[in-house]
Structure formats: structure tokens, C-alpha cells
PDB file of C-alpha atoms and ligand atoms in Angstrom:
ATOM      1  CA  UNK A   1      24.464  37.774  41.535  1.00 44.00           C
ATOM      2  CA  UNK A   2      22.231  36.465  38.732  1.00 56.00           C
ATOM      3  CA  UNK A   3      24.097  33.164  38.648  1.00 52.00           C
ATOM      4  CA  UNK A   4      23.656  32.719  42.397  1.00 52.00           C
ATOM      5  CA  UNK A   5      19.896  33.196  42.193  1.00 53.00           C
ATOM      6  CA  UNK A   6      19.683  30.804  39.205  1.00 48.00           C
ATOM      7  CA  UNK A   7      21.586  28.244  41.234  1.00 49.00           C
ATOM      8  CA  UNK A   8      19.323  28.755  44.238  1.00 45.00           C
ATOM      9  CA  UNK A   9      16.159  28.378  42.194  1.00 50.00           C
ATOM     10  CA  UNK A  10      17.479  25.182  40.575  1.00 49.00           C
ATOM     11  CA  UNK A  11      18.284  23.881  44.036  1.00 48.00           C
ATOM     12  CA  UNK A  12      14.704  24.493  45.077  1.00 53.00           C
ATOM     13  CA  UNK A  13      12.949  23.333  41.928  1.00 51.00           C
ATOM     14  CA  UNK A  14      14.879  20.166  40.987  1.00 51.00           C
ATOM     15  CA  UNK A  15      13.816  18.031  43.982  1.00 51.00           C
ATOM     16  CA  UNK A  16      10.200  18.997  43.266  1.00 52.00           C
ATOM     17  CA  UNK A  17      10.527  17.917  39.609  1.00 54.00           C
ATOM     18  CA  UNK A  18      12.280  14.684  40.540  1.00 55.00           C
ATOM     19  CA  UNK A  19       9.521  13.784  42.963  1.00 60.00           C
ATOM     20  CA  UNK A  20       6.710  13.813  40.378  1.00 71.00           C
ATOM     21  CA  UNK A  21       7.396  10.442  38.690  1.00 74.00           C
ATOM     22  CA  UNK A  22       7.425   7.488  41.098  1.00 82.00           C
ATOM     23  CA  UNK A  23       9.577   4.497  40.135  1.00 90.00           C
ATOM     24  CA  UNK A  24       7.289   1.856  38.603  1.00 90.00           C
ATOM     25  CA  UNK A  25       7.236  -1.459  40.435  1.00 90.00           C
ATOM     26  CA  UNK A  26       4.673  -3.849  38.896  1.00 96.00           C
ATOM     27  CA  UNK A  27       4.837  -4.931  35.205  1.00 96.00           C
ATOM     28  CA  UNK A  28       1.671  -2.905  34.485  1.00 97.00           C
ATOM     29  CA  UNK A  29       3.152   0.266  36.027  1.00 97.00           C
ATOM     30  CA  UNK A  30       6.430  -0.284  34.223  1.00 97.00           C
ATOM     31  CA  UNK A  31       4.574  -0.802  30.950  1.00 98.00           C
ATOM     32  CA  UNK A  32       2.683   2.465  31.448  1.00 97.00           C
ATOM     33  CA  UNK A  33       6.002   4.199  32.074  1.00 97.00           C
ATOM     34  CA  UNK A  34       7.706   2.669  29.001  1.00 97.00           C
ATOM     35  CA  UNK A  35       4.781   3.524  26.735  1.00 97.00           C
ATOM     36  CA  UNK A  36       4.743   7.084  28.094  1.00 95.00           C
ATOM     37  CA  UNK A  37       8.466   7.726  27.589  1.00 95.00           C
ATOM     38  CA  UNK A  38       9.273   5.733  24.439  1.00 95.00           C
ATOM     39  CA  UNK A  39       7.020   7.567  21.994  1.00 96.00           C
ATOM     40  CA  UNK A  40       4.564   4.748  21.158  1.00 98.00           C
ATOM     41  CA  UNK A  41       1.630   7.073  21.857  1.00 98.00           C
ATOM     42  CA  UNK A  42       2.949   9.655  19.380  1.00 97.00           C
ATOM     43  CA  UNK A  43       1.801   7.422  16.542  1.00 97.00           C
ATOM     44  CA  UNK A  44      -0.423   4.707  18.051  1.00 98.00           C
ATOM     45  CA  UNK A  45      -2.729   7.134  19.931  1.00 98.00           C
ATOM     46  CA  UNK A  46      -4.830   9.391  17.700  1.00 96.00           C
ATOM     47  CA  UNK A  47      -4.309  13.091  18.457  1.00 95.00           C
ATOM     48  CA  UNK A  48      -1.504  12.516  20.980  1.00 96.00           C
ATOM     49  CA  UNK A  49       0.939  15.030  19.478  1.00 93.00           C
ATOM     50  CA  UNK A  50      -1.751  17.609  18.658  1.00 93.00           C
ATOM     51  CA  UNK A  51      -2.935  17.481  22.304  1.00 94.00           C
ATOM     52  CA  UNK A  52       0.640  17.613  23.699  1.00 94.00           C
ATOM     53  CA  UNK A  53       0.232  14.203  25.309  1.00 95.00           C
ATOM     54  CA  UNK A  54      -2.827  15.257  27.339  1.00 96.00           C
ATOM     55  CA  UNK A  55      -4.893  12.267  26.265  1.00 97.00           C
ATOM     56  CA  UNK A  56      -6.635  10.084  28.870  1.00 97.00           C
ATOM     57  CA  UNK A  57      -5.289   6.538  29.173  1.00 97.00           C
ATOM     58  CA  UNK A  58      -8.662   5.207  28.051  1.00 97.00           C
ATOM     59  CA  UNK A  59      -7.761   6.476  24.537  1.00 98.00           C
ATOM     60  CA  UNK A  60      -4.149   5.227  24.463  1.00 98.00           C
ATOM     61  CA  UNK A  61      -2.886   2.853  21.758  1.00 98.00           C
ATOM     62  CA  UNK A  62      -6.122   2.457  19.780  1.00 98.00           C
ATOM     63  CA  UNK A  63      -4.282   3.196  16.523  1.00 98.00           C
ATOM     64  CA  UNK A  64      -4.739   6.059  14.076  1.00 96.00           C
ATOM     65  CA  UNK A  65      -6.393   6.688  10.734  1.00 93.00           C
ATOM     66  CA  UNK A  66      -3.704   9.197   9.797  1.00 91.00           C
ATOM     67  CA  UNK A  67      -1.594   7.554   7.133  1.00 93.00           C
ATOM     68  CA  UNK A  68       2.128   7.585   6.405  1.00 93.00           C
ATOM     69  CA  UNK A  69       3.045   7.302   2.757  1.00 90.00           C
ATOM     70  CA  UNK A  70       6.322   6.858   0.912  1.00 90.00           C
ATOM     71  CA  UNK A  71       8.065   4.318  -1.342  1.00 90.00           C
ATOM     72  CA  UNK A  72       6.634   1.464   0.824  1.00 92.00           C
ATOM     73  CA  UNK A  73       3.078   2.540   0.036  1.00 93.00           C
ATOM     74  CA  UNK A  74       0.860   3.713   2.894  1.00 94.00           C
ATOM     75  CA  UNK A  75       0.935   2.472   6.489  1.00 96.00           C
ATOM     76  CA  UNK A  76      -1.158   3.125   9.568  1.00 96.00           C
ATOM     77  CA  UNK A  77      -0.146   2.852  13.231  1.00 98.00           C
ATOM     78  CA  UNK A  78      -1.898  -0.304  14.439  1.00 98.00           C
ATOM     79  CA  UNK A  79      -4.462  -0.628  17.211  1.00 98.00           C
ATOM     80  CA  UNK A  80      -2.152  -2.212  19.793  1.00 98.00           C
ATOM     81  CA  UNK A  81      -4.960  -2.890  22.273  1.00 98.00           C
ATOM     82  CA  UNK A  82      -6.626  -5.235  19.791  1.00 98.00           C
ATOM     83  CA  UNK A  83      -3.338  -6.695  18.490  1.00 98.00           C
ATOM     84  CA  UNK A  84      -1.844  -7.512  21.895  1.00 98.00           C
ATOM     85  CA  UNK A  85      -5.171  -8.954  23.101  1.00 98.00           C
ATOM     86  CA  UNK A  86      -4.701 -11.614  20.371  1.00 97.00           C
ATOM     87  CA  UNK A  87      -1.192 -12.599  21.520  1.00 98.00           C
ATOM     88  CA  UNK A  88      -0.113 -14.572  24.551  1.00 98.00           C
ATOM     89  CA  UNK A  89       3.145 -13.424  26.169  1.00 98.00           C
ATOM     90  CA  UNK A  90       5.377 -15.929  24.337  1.00 98.00           C
ATOM     91  CA  UNK A  91       3.858 -14.998  20.946  1.00 98.00           C
ATOM     92  CA  UNK A  92       4.316 -11.288  21.679  1.00 98.00           C
ATOM     93  CA  UNK A  93       7.975 -11.737  22.660  1.00 98.00           C
ATOM     94  CA  UNK A  94       8.743 -13.725  19.504  1.00 98.00           C
ATOM     95  CA  UNK A  95       6.905 -11.148  17.381  1.00 98.00           C
ATOM     96  CA  UNK A  96       8.648  -8.159  18.971  1.00 98.00           C
ATOM     97  CA  UNK A  97      12.137  -9.700  18.823  1.00 98.00           C
ATOM     98  CA  UNK A  98      11.828 -10.494  15.105  1.00 98.00           C
ATOM     99  CA  UNK A  99       9.533  -7.734  13.824  1.00 97.00           C
ATOM    100  CA  UNK A 100      10.620  -5.921  10.658  1.00 98.00           C
ATOM    101  CA  UNK A 101       7.894  -3.395   9.935  1.00 98.00           C
ATOM    102  CA  UNK A 102       7.417  -0.595   7.421  1.00 96.00           C
ATOM    103  CA  UNK A 103       8.213   3.091   8.096  1.00 94.00           C
ATOM    104  CA  UNK A 104       7.778   5.039  10.223  1.00 95.00           C
ATOM    105  CA  UNK A 105       7.502   2.222  12.838  1.00 97.00           C
ATOM    106  CA  UNK A 106      10.795   2.135  14.807  1.00 97.00           C
ATOM    107  CA  UNK A 107      10.693  -1.692  14.961  1.00 98.00           C
ATOM    108  CA  UNK A 108      14.358  -1.798  16.059  1.00 97.00           C
ATOM    109  CA  UNK A 109      13.223  -0.407  19.437  1.00 97.00           C
ATOM    110  CA  UNK A 110      11.036  -3.486  19.901  1.00 97.00           C
ATOM    111  CA  UNK A 111      13.856  -5.780  18.709  1.00 98.00           C
ATOM    112  CA  UNK A 112      16.155  -4.400  21.437  1.00 97.00           C
ATOM    113  CA  UNK A 113      13.781  -4.526  24.421  1.00 98.00           C
ATOM    114  CA  UNK A 114      14.591  -6.804  27.345  1.00 98.00           C
ATOM    115  CA  UNK A 115      12.246  -9.629  28.338  1.00 97.00           C
ATOM    116  CA  UNK A 116      11.042  -7.538  31.280  1.00 97.00           C
ATOM    117  CA  UNK A 117      10.311  -4.528  29.059  1.00 98.00           C
ATOM    118  CA  UNK A 118       8.351  -6.621  26.557  1.00 98.00           C
ATOM    119  CA  UNK A 119       6.388  -8.265  29.345  1.00 98.00           C
ATOM    120  CA  UNK A 120       5.643  -4.858  30.898  1.00 98.00           C
ATOM    121  CA  UNK A 121       4.378  -3.380  27.600  1.00 98.00           C
ATOM    122  CA  UNK A 122       2.261  -6.477  26.982  1.00 98.00           C
ATOM    123  CA  UNK A 123       0.806  -6.447  30.536  1.00 98.00           C
ATOM    124  CA  UNK A 124       0.011  -2.722  30.496  1.00 98.00           C
ATOM    125  CA  UNK A 125      -1.509  -2.696  26.999  1.00 98.00           C
ATOM    126  CA  UNK A 126      -3.735  -5.660  27.830  1.00 98.00           C
ATOM    127  CA  UNK A 127      -4.726  -4.036  31.146  1.00 98.00           C
ATOM    128  CA  UNK A 128      -6.245  -1.159  29.141  1.00 98.00           C
ATOM    129  CA  UNK A 129      -8.717  -3.622  27.608  1.00 98.00           C
ATOM    130  CA  UNK A 130      -9.851  -3.973  24.018  1.00 98.00           C
ATOM    131  CA  UNK A 131     -11.142  -0.751  22.446  1.00 98.00           C
ATOM    132  CA  UNK A 132     -11.575   0.895  19.059  1.00 97.00           C
ATOM    133  CA  UNK A 133     -11.378  -0.697  15.647  1.00 97.00           C
ATOM    134  CA  UNK A 134      -8.375  -2.055  13.717  1.00 97.00           C
ATOM    135  CA  UNK A 135      -6.385   0.615  11.860  1.00 97.00           C
ATOM    136  CA  UNK A 136      -7.014   0.704   8.094  1.00 95.00           C
ATOM    137  CA  UNK A 137      -5.097  -1.861   6.034  1.00 96.00           C
ATOM    138  CA  UNK A 138      -1.820  -0.724   4.471  1.00 97.00           C
ATOM    139  CA  UNK A 139      -1.948   0.336   0.805  1.00 96.00           C
ATOM    140  CA  UNK A 140       0.576  -0.738  -1.843  1.00 95.00           C
ATOM    141  CA  UNK A 141       3.051   1.714  -3.436  1.00 92.00           C
ATOM    142  CA  UNK A 142       1.550   3.973  -6.090  1.00 90.00           C
ATOM    143  CA  UNK A 143      -1.948   4.180  -4.551  1.00 92.00           C
ATOM    144  CA  UNK A 144      -2.879   7.692  -3.342  1.00 88.00           C
ATOM    145  CA  UNK A 145      -3.627   7.659   0.421  1.00 86.00           C
ATOM    146  CA  UNK A 146      -6.796   9.257   1.756  1.00 84.00           C
ATOM    147  CA  UNK A 147      -6.140  12.479   3.724  1.00 82.00           C
ATOM    148  CA  UNK A 148      -4.811  13.390   6.227  1.00 78.00           C
ATOM    149  CA  UNK A 149      -1.505  11.785   5.252  1.00 80.00           C
ATOM    150  CA  UNK A 150       2.150  12.358   6.027  1.00 79.00           C
ATOM    151  CA  UNK A 151       4.248  11.957   2.900  1.00 79.00           C
ATOM    152  CA  UNK A 152       7.817  10.866   3.592  1.00 77.00           C
ATOM    153  CA  UNK A 153      10.738  10.894   1.189  1.00 79.00           C
ATOM    154  CA  UNK A 154      12.850   8.005   2.418  1.00 81.00           C
ATOM    155  CA  UNK A 155      14.682   5.045   0.859  1.00 82.00           C
ATOM    156  CA  UNK A 156      12.568   1.903   0.338  1.00 84.00           C
ATOM    157  CA  UNK A 157      11.790  -0.301   3.371  1.00 86.00           C
ATOM    158  CA  UNK A 158      13.735  -3.580   3.813  1.00 86.00           C
ATOM    159  CA  UNK A 159      12.360  -6.200   1.388  1.00 86.00           C
ATOM    160  CA  UNK A 160      10.955  -8.339   4.225  1.00 86.00           C
ATOM    161  CA  UNK A 161       9.210  -5.433   6.027  1.00 87.00           C
ATOM    162  CA  UNK A 162       5.510  -5.903   6.728  1.00 80.00           C
ATOM    163  CA  UNK A 163       5.425  -9.459   5.333  1.00 74.00           C
TER     164      UNK A 163
HETATM  165  C1  HEC B 201       6.616   7.217  14.223  1.00 89.08           C
HETATM  166  C2  HEC B 201       5.397   6.452  14.407  1.00 89.08           C
HETATM  167  C3  HEC B 201       5.429   5.220  15.300  1.00 89.08           C
HETATM  168  C4  HEC B 201       5.993   5.093  16.561  1.00 89.08           C
HETATM  169  C5  HEC B 201       6.742   6.137  17.371  1.00 89.08           C
HETATM  170  C6  HEC B 201       5.704   3.751  16.999  1.00 89.08           C
HETATM  171  N1  HEC B 201       5.011   3.080  16.015  1.00 89.08           N
HETATM  172 FE1  HEC B 201       4.445   1.128  16.092  1.00 89.08          FE
HETATM  173  N2  HEC B 201       3.759   1.251  14.163  1.00 89.08           N
HETATM  174  C7  HEC B 201       3.710   2.404  13.400  1.00 89.08           C
HETATM  175  C8  HEC B 201       3.205   2.068  12.076  1.00 89.08           C
HETATM  176  C9  HEC B 201       2.988   3.053  10.936  1.00 89.08           C
HETATM  177  C10 HEC B 201       2.956   0.684  12.068  1.00 89.08           C
HETATM  178  C11 HEC B 201       2.484  -0.179  10.886  1.00 89.08           C
HETATM  179  C12 HEC B 201       3.735  -0.727  10.172  1.00 89.08           C
HETATM  180  C13 HEC B 201       3.419  -1.654   9.020  1.00 89.08           C
HETATM  181  O1  HEC B 201       2.265  -1.715   8.586  1.00 89.08           O
HETATM  182  O2  HEC B 201       4.354  -2.350   8.527  1.00 89.08           O
HETATM  183  C14 HEC B 201       3.318   0.204  13.407  1.00 89.08           C
HETATM  184  C15 HEC B 201       3.215  -1.128  13.807  1.00 89.08           C
HETATM  185  C16 HEC B 201       3.450  -1.581  15.088  1.00 89.08           C
HETATM  186  C17 HEC B 201       3.251  -2.936  15.531  1.00 89.08           C
HETATM  187  C18 HEC B 201       2.796  -4.110  14.642  1.00 89.08           C
HETATM  188  C19 HEC B 201       1.299  -4.202  14.731  1.00 89.08           C
HETATM  189  C20 HEC B 201       0.721  -5.263  13.835  1.00 89.08           C
HETATM  190  O3  HEC B 201      -0.518  -5.265  13.686  1.00 89.08           O
HETATM  191  O4  HEC B 201       1.440  -6.091  13.256  1.00 89.08           O
HETATM  192  C21 HEC B 201       3.564  -2.985  16.864  1.00 89.08           C
HETATM  193  C22 HEC B 201       3.491  -4.201  17.777  1.00 89.08           C
HETATM  194  C23 HEC B 201       3.963  -1.655  17.249  1.00 89.08           C
HETATM  195  N3  HEC B 201       3.889  -0.830  16.141  1.00 89.08           N
HETATM  196  C24 HEC B 201       4.335  -1.301  18.537  1.00 89.08           C
HETATM  197  C25 HEC B 201       4.906  -0.057  18.865  1.00 89.08           C
HETATM  198  C26 HEC B 201       5.453   0.246  20.169  1.00 89.08           C
HETATM  199  C27 HEC B 201       5.427  -0.688  21.377  1.00 89.08           C
HETATM  200  C28 HEC B 201       5.966   1.515  20.087  1.00 89.08           C
HETATM  201  C29 HEC B 201       6.721   2.281  21.130  1.00 89.08           C
HETATM  202  C30 HEC B 201       7.949   1.634  21.618  1.00 89.08           C
HETATM  203  C31 HEC B 201       5.717   1.994  18.725  1.00 89.08           C
HETATM  204  N4  HEC B 201       5.070   1.017  18.031  1.00 89.08           N
HETATM  205  C32 HEC B 201       6.093   3.230  18.234  1.00 89.08           C
HETATM  206  C33 HEC B 201       4.103   3.654  13.798  1.00 89.08           C
HETATM  207  C34 HEC B 201       4.811   3.945  14.966  1.00 89.08           C
END
């Protein structure tokens, strides 16, 4: 009996859930979708995790002053709206394909993106316009980061990371 009513409620609810996210069509829409699902905002948008993702788009991707420290020193999630405004599409694709960055940036996700995905992220981020200030500069190993800071106990970053 219970199982039948669970099944019936799933039958009712699933089409409603599926209908909430329209398939993106333009590069800008696809970029918005990729940024929303691939976790970029978690680090590159200040307060995104603390506010459970309920942050207006006008505040997306402006970087964060919260630092990440470990054997690589201290890093900050960059202001992508300013960074991508400086790059034309070809420069961005070359950068993203070859990027080796310091933790906790999952640069391998950028390395693996298709041309269309990179173009979509570039188009969407630039459509937001320039805003905010550059994130603080990274600090070398052994320098205490200002607070708040995440401290991570990981192996060293690849030698070429962040160069
Ligand atoms: C877990 C946190 C985290 C996530 C998730 C994350 N980033 Fe980053 N990102 C960082 C940090 C920290 C840096 C700075 C790395 C450094 O200084 O070497 C960075 C650097 C970058 C840079 C280089 C900026 C520059 O000025 O050179 C780009 C581009 C970038 N991230 C794009 C993205 C995109 C696109 C996504 C989503 C697919 C993403 N990041 C997800 C933390 C993150």
C-alpha cells in the first residue's frame, strides 16, 4: 500500500520537477547553465555556499576574499568577470585548455571542456559585465593568510601550477 502511494506521488511529482529547467539554446544561456551546475559559483561567488546558491546573478563570479591555504601558499578564487573581460575567445580557449592552477581550483575541468562549453562560459561571463575588484594576490608558502581562511592538508601543487 505504502509503496503504491510512493510510486503514485513520484509519478505526479517527477514531470513537474523535470519541467523547471528549460534546455539552454544560445551560448549565453548554456554558459549560465554550465556555471550553475559545475560548481564555479561555489568558490568564485562570495557567499554562494553560505546562502545555498540563492545569490542574484548580478553578484556571480566576482571572486572571493576568503583564502585557501596549504603547501602551495594561499590562493583566492579569481574575479572571473574582470579576467574574462580581458580575454578574447581564442585567448580564453588557449588559457582554459592549458591551465594548471593551484588548489583548490579544479583546473582539469577547464582542460576537458569542449569548444562549445568554453565559448558558452566565456559568452555568459562577459554578458554579466565587469564588476567588483580583482581577488587578492596569492601569498607564498609559509606566510600566514588573513582570516577567514580554509586550511587544507594536501600534497604540494604541480611545480608549474600558477606560473
Ligand atoms: C573549490 C573552489 C573552486 C572551484 C569550484 C572553481 N574554482 Fe576557479 N579558481 C579557484 C582558485 C582558488 C583559483 C586561483 C588559483 C591560483 O591562484 O592558482 C581559481 C582560478 C580560476 C581561473 C584563473 C583565473 C586567473 O586569474 O588566472 C579561472 C579561469 C577559473 N578559476 C575558472 C573556474 C571555472 C570556470 C569554474 C567552474 C567550472 C571554477 N573556476 C571552479 C577556486 C575554484
